[in-house]
C-alpha positions in Angstrom: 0.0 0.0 0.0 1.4 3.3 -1.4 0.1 6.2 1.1 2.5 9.1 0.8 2.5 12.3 3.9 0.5 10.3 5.2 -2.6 10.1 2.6 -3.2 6.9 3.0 -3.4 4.5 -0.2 -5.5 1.1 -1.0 -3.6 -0.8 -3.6 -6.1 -2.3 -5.8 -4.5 -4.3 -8.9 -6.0 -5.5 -11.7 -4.4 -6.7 -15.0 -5.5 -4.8 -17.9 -5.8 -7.1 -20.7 -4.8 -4.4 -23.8 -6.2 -4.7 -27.3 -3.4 -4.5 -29.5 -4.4 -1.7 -31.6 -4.8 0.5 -28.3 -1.3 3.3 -27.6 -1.0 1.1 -24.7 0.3 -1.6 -26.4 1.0 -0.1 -29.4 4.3 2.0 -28.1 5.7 -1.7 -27.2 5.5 -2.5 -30.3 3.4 -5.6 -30.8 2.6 -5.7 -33.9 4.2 -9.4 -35.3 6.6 -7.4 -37.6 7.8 -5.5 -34.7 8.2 -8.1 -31.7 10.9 -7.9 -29.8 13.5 -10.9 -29.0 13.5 -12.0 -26.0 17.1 -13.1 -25.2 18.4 -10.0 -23.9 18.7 -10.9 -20.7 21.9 -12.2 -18.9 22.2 -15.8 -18.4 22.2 -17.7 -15.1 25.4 -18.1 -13.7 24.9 -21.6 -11.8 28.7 -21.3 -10.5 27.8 -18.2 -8.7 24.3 -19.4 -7.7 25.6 -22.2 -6.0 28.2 -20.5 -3.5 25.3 -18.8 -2.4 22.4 -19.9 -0.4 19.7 -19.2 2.1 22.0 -18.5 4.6 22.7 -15.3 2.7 21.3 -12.2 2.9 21.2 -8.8 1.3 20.9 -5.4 3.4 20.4 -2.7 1.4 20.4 1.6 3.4 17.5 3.7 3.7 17.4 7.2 2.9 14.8 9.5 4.4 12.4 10.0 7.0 8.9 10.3 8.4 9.3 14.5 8.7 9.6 16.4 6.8 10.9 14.2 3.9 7.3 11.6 4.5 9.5 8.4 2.3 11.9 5.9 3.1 13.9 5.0 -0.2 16.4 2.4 -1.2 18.8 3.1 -4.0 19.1 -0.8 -6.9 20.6 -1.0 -9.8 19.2 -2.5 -12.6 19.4 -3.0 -16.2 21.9 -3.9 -18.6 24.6 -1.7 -18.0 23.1 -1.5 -14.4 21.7 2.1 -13.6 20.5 3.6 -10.2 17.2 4.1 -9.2 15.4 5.8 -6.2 12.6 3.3 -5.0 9.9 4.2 -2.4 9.7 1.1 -0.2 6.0 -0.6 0.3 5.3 -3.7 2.7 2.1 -3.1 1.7 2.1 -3.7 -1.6 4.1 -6.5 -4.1 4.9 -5.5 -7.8 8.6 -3.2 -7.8 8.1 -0.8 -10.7 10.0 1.7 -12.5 8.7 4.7 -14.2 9.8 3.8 -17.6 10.6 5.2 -21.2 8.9 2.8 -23.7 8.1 6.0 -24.5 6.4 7.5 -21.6 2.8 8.6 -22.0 2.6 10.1 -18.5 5.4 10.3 -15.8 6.2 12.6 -13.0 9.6 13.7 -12.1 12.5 11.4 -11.5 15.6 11.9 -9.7 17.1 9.4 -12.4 16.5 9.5 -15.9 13.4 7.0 -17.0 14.2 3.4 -16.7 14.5 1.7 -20.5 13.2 -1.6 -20.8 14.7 -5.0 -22.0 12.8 -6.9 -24.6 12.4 -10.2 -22.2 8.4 -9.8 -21.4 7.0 -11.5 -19.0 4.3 -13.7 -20.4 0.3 -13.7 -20.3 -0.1 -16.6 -18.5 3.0 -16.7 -16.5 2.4 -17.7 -13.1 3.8 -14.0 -11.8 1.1 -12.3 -14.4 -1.6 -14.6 -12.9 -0.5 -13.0 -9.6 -1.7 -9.8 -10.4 -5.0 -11.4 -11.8 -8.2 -10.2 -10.0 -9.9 -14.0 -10.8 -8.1 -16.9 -12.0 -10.3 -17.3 -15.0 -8.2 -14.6 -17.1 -7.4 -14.4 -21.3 -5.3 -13.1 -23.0 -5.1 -10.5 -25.4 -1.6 -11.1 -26.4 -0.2 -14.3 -24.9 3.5 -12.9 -24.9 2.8 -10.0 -22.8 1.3 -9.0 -19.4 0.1 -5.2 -19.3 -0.9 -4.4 -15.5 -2.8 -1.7 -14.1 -2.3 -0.8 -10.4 -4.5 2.0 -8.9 -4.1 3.6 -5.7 -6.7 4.9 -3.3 -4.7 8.6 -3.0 -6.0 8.9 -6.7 -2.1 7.5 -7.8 -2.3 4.5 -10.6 0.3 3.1 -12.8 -0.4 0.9 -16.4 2.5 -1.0 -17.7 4.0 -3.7 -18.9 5.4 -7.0 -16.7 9.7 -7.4 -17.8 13.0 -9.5 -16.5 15.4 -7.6 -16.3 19.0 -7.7 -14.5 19.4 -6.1 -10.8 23.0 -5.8 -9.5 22.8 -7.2 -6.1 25.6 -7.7 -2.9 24.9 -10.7 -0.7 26.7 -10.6 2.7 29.0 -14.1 1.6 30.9 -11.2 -0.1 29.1 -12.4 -3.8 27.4 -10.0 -6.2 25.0 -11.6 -8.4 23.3 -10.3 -11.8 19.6 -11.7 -10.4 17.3 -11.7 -13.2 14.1 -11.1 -12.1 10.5 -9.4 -12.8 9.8 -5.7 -12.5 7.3 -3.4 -14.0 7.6 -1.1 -16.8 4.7 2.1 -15.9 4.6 4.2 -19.1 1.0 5.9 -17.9 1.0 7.5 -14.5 -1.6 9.5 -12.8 -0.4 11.6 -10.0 -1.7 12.4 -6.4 -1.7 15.7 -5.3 0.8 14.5 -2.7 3.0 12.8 -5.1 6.6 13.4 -4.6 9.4 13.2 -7.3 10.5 9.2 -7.8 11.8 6.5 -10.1 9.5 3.9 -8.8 7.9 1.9 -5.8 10.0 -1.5 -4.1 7.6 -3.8 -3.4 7.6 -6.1 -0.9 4.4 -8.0 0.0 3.8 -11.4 0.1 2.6 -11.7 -3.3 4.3 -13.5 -6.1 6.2 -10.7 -8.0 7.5 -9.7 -4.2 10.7 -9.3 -4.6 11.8 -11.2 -1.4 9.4 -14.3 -3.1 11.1 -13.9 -6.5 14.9 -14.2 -4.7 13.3 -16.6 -2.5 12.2 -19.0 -5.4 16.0 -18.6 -6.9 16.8 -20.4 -3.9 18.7 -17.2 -2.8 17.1 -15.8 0.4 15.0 -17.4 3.0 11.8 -16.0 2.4 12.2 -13.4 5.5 12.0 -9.6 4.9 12.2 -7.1 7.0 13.5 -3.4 8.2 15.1 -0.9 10.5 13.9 2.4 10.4 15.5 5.4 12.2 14.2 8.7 14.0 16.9 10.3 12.9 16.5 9.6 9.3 18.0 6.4 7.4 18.1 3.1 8.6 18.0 -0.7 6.2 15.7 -2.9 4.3 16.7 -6.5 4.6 16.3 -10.1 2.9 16.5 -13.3 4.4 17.7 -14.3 8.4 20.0 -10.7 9.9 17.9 -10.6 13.2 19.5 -13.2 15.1 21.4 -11.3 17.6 18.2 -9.3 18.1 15.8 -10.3 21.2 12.4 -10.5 18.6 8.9 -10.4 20.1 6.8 -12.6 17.7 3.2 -12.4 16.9 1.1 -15.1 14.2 0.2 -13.2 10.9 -3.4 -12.7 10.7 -4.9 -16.5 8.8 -7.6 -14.5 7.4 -5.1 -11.7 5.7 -2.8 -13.4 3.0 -1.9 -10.4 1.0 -0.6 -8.3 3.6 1.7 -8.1 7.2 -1.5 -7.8 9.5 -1.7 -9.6 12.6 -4.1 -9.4 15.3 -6.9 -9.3 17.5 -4.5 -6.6 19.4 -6.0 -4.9 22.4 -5.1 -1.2 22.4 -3.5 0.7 25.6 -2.9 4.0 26.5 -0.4 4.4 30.0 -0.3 1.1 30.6 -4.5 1.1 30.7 -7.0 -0.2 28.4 -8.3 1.9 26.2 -11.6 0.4 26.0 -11.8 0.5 22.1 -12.3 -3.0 21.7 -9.6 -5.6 19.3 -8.2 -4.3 16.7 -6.4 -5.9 13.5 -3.1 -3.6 13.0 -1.9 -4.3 8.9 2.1 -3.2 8.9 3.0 -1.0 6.4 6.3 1.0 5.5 3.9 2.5 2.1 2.7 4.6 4.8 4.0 7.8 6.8 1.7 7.9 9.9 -0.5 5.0 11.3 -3.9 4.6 10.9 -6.8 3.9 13.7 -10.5 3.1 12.6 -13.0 5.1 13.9 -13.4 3.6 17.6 -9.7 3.3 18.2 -9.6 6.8 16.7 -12.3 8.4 18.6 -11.5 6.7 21.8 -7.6 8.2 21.7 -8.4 11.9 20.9 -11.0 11.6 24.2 -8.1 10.2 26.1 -5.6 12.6 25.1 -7.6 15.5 25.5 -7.8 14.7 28.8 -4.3 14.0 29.8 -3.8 17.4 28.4 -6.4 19.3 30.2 -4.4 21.0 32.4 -0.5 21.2 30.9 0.5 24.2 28.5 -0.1 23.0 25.5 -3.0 24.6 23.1 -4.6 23.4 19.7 -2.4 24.9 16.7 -5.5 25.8 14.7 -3.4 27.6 11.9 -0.7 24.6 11.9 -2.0 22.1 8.9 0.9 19.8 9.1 -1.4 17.1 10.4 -5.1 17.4 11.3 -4.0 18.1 15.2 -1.1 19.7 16.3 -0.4 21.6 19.9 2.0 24.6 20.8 3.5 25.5 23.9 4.1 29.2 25.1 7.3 29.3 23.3 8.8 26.9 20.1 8.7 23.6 20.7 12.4 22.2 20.3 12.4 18.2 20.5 9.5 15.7 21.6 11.4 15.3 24.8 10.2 19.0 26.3 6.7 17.5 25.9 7.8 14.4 27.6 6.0 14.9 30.5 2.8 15.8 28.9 2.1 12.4 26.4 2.3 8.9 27.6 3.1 5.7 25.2 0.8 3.3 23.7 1.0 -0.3 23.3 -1.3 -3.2 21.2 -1.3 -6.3 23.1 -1.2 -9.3 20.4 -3.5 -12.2 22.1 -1.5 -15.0 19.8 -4.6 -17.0 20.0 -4.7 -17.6 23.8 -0.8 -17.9 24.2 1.6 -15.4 25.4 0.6 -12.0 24.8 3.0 -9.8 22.6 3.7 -6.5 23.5 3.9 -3.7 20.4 5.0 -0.6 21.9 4.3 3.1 20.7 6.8 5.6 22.5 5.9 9.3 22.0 7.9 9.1 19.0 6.0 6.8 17.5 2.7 8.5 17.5 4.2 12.7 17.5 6.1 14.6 14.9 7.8 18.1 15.4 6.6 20.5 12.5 8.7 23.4 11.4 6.6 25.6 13.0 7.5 24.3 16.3 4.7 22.6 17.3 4.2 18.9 18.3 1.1 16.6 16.1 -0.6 13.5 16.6 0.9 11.5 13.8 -2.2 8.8 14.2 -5.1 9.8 11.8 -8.4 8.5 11.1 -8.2 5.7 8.9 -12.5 5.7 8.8 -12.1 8.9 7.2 -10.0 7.7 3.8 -11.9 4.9 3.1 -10.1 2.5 5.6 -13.1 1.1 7.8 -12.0 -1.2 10.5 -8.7 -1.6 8.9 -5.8 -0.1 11.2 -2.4 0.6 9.4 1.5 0.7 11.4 2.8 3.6 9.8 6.5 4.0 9.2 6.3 6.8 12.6 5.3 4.1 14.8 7.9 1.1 13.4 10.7 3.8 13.7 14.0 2.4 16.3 13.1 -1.3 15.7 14.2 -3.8 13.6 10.4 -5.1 12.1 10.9 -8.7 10.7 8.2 -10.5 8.3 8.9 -14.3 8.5 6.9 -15.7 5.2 8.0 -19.5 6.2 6.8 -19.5 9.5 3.9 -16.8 8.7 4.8 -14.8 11.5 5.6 -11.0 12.3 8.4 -10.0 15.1 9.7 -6.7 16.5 12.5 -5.6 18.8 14.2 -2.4 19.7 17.2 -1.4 17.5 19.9 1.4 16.9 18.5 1.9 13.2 21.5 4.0 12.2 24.0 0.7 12.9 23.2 -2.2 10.9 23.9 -5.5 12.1 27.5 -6.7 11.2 29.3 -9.9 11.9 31.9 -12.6 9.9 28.8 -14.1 7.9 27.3 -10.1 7.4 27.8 -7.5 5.5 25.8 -4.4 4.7 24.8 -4.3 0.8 26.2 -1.4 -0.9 26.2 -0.3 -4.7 
């Protein structure tokens, strides 16, 4: 799920099955007198393959933050000669696309110039095009390609085509591989009014086209992803098993959920008290700045807080539109810590299905950001009002200072406090760099 500054963004996908006389094939060429080989692509390299295995890993840095940046990006290299690319990282959604010239009918700014495609498409009926299928009972226009379109709830959509192409990628044995894998070609964007400049979104869902599934079916990774990202700006993405000298708290992913990180029923505290707002399912989800409650949750915290702040110095910052509540103290607020005093943290309680609970912390910096104008906001919105119902999102504020691990083998989600700015190195480790 895409939701940028915190507008948050329901990732619906559907494959667009393209006439062939329509401009969005057309530009690809598909004409028969005009297809493209499709032996562009760097062979395997079993030699290479074999010295690595799912012992390895990959840990690629993070740039950005929550505020005033509202991103975390990695930087990959693909392509044949390998290029470098700013992607937007997304738990919450699967397909990694680039903004691409084929030509371009409609892109946004890029930090990089537009990605150029190989000729190796991804087929119709290939099991990573089915992926992206909304029902199994698909045809095909033209069996050789896959055009997708992927539309976002922040009025943000993508149409493209499905292509292999080569990243460049360090392992921590000390082996860089040419991976050939799927990506997506978007030729026709339509922007949010939030958008920010961008080469293109890293997926990393659970789905098929994932890219921790597609290393993990090369039998490079263990299917684990996972992250670490910092208050201070920065931090790391990783693939495959880095957390084992971290102390992880574990909770089941959610049985009824398998297309995203949720987990849950969670019961939701504020000071160490219930709150009273019933269970909640939390979904976990880097595509988003700020976390999301439904409307109870919601409701129930903005009672609560305005009556922990009854009495302390702190007034409403009407004229402050950073977030839909922000407060101001007599003078400039300087750091979160002056308003210690003021805000307690929340927790979710994870039930585990009758087992030992699992505590999910929310310090003050995981729910408050400082805005330029001084004043401290409540970085929790109102899901209910963007068209998130029940739904409760972990935004990238609240996941900040611990490592956040997604175990796709054992189908569970863990957590554990971490210096974000220091990524985990030891003889068999290495951080990724390009």
């Amino acid at each position: 799920m895409k939701m940028k500054m915190g507008l948050w963004v329901l990732l619906l996908v559907t494959v667009m099955l393209l006439n062939l006389s329509s401009p969005c094939s057309a530009w690809f060429g598909f004409g028969n007198k005009h297809k493209p080989s499709r032996n562009s692509v760097l062979p395997a390299q079993p030699s290479i393959i074999k010295r690595t295995s799912h012992g390895s890993s990959i840990v690629i840095p993070l740039y950005g933050n929550v505020y005033p940046v509202g991103f975390y990006n990695v930087t990959l290299s693909i392509g044949q000669p390998p290029r470098s690319y700013f992607l937007d990282v997304d738990t919450g959604s699967d397909l990694t696309w680039l903004q691409c010239d084929a030509p371009c009918t409609h892109c946004s700014e890029t930090p990089h110039p537009l990605y150029k495609p190989s000729n190796d498409f991804v087929a119709c009926k290939d099991p990573l095009c089915a992926s992206l299928q909304p029902s199994d009972d698909y045809e095909c226009e033209n069996p050789d390609q896959c055009d997708y379109q992927i539309d976002y709830a922040d009025q943000y959509s993508t149409l493209g085509a499905l292509v292999n192409d080569v990243y460049l990628l360090n392992f921590t044995n000390d082996v860089q591989l040419k991976v050939r894998m799927a990506l997506g070609c978007g030729y026709d964007q339509t922007f949010s009014p939030s958008y920010h400049p961008l080469d293109g979104i890293l997926g990393l869902g659970r789905g098929k086209t994932s890219l921790v599934s597609q290393l993990n079916g090369q039998g490079l990774v263990q299917n684990v992803v996972g992250h670490c990202l910092s208050s201070l700006g920065g931090g790391y993405v990783f693939f495959g098993n880095v957390y084992g000298s971290f102390r992880v708290s574990w909770t089941p992913m959610s049985p009824t959920d398998s297309k995203h990180y949720s987990a849950g029923p969670a019961e939701l505290a504020f000071g160490g008290k219930k709150s009273g707002a019933g269970t909640l399912t939390a979904l976990f989800d880097t595509g988003s700045s700020y976390t999301y409650f439904n409307s109870k949750a919601y409701k129930t915290l903005i009672s609560w807080l305005k009556k922990e702040l009854h009495k302390v110095p702190l007034n409403v910052a009407a004229d402050d539109q950073t977030l839909p509540i922000c407060w101001r103290g007599k003078k400039p607020i300087q750091s979160i810590r002056e308003v210690k005093r003021y805000f307690k943290s929340l927790a979710l309680t994870f039930s585990n299905g009758g087992k030992v609970k699992t505590l999910f912390e929310i310090p003050l910096e995981g729910y408050l950001i400082l805005s330029n104008m001084g004043n401290v906001c409540l970085g929790i919105l109102n899901g209910s009002e963007v068209g998130l119902g029940d739904l409760n999102i972990i935004g990238d504020i609240s996941m900040q200072d611990k490592v956040i691990v997604f175990d796709n083998e054992k189908h569970l989600i863990g957590w554990a406090h971490a210096d974000c700015t220091r990524p985990p190195r030891s003889r068999a480790f290495s951080i990724s760099s390009y």
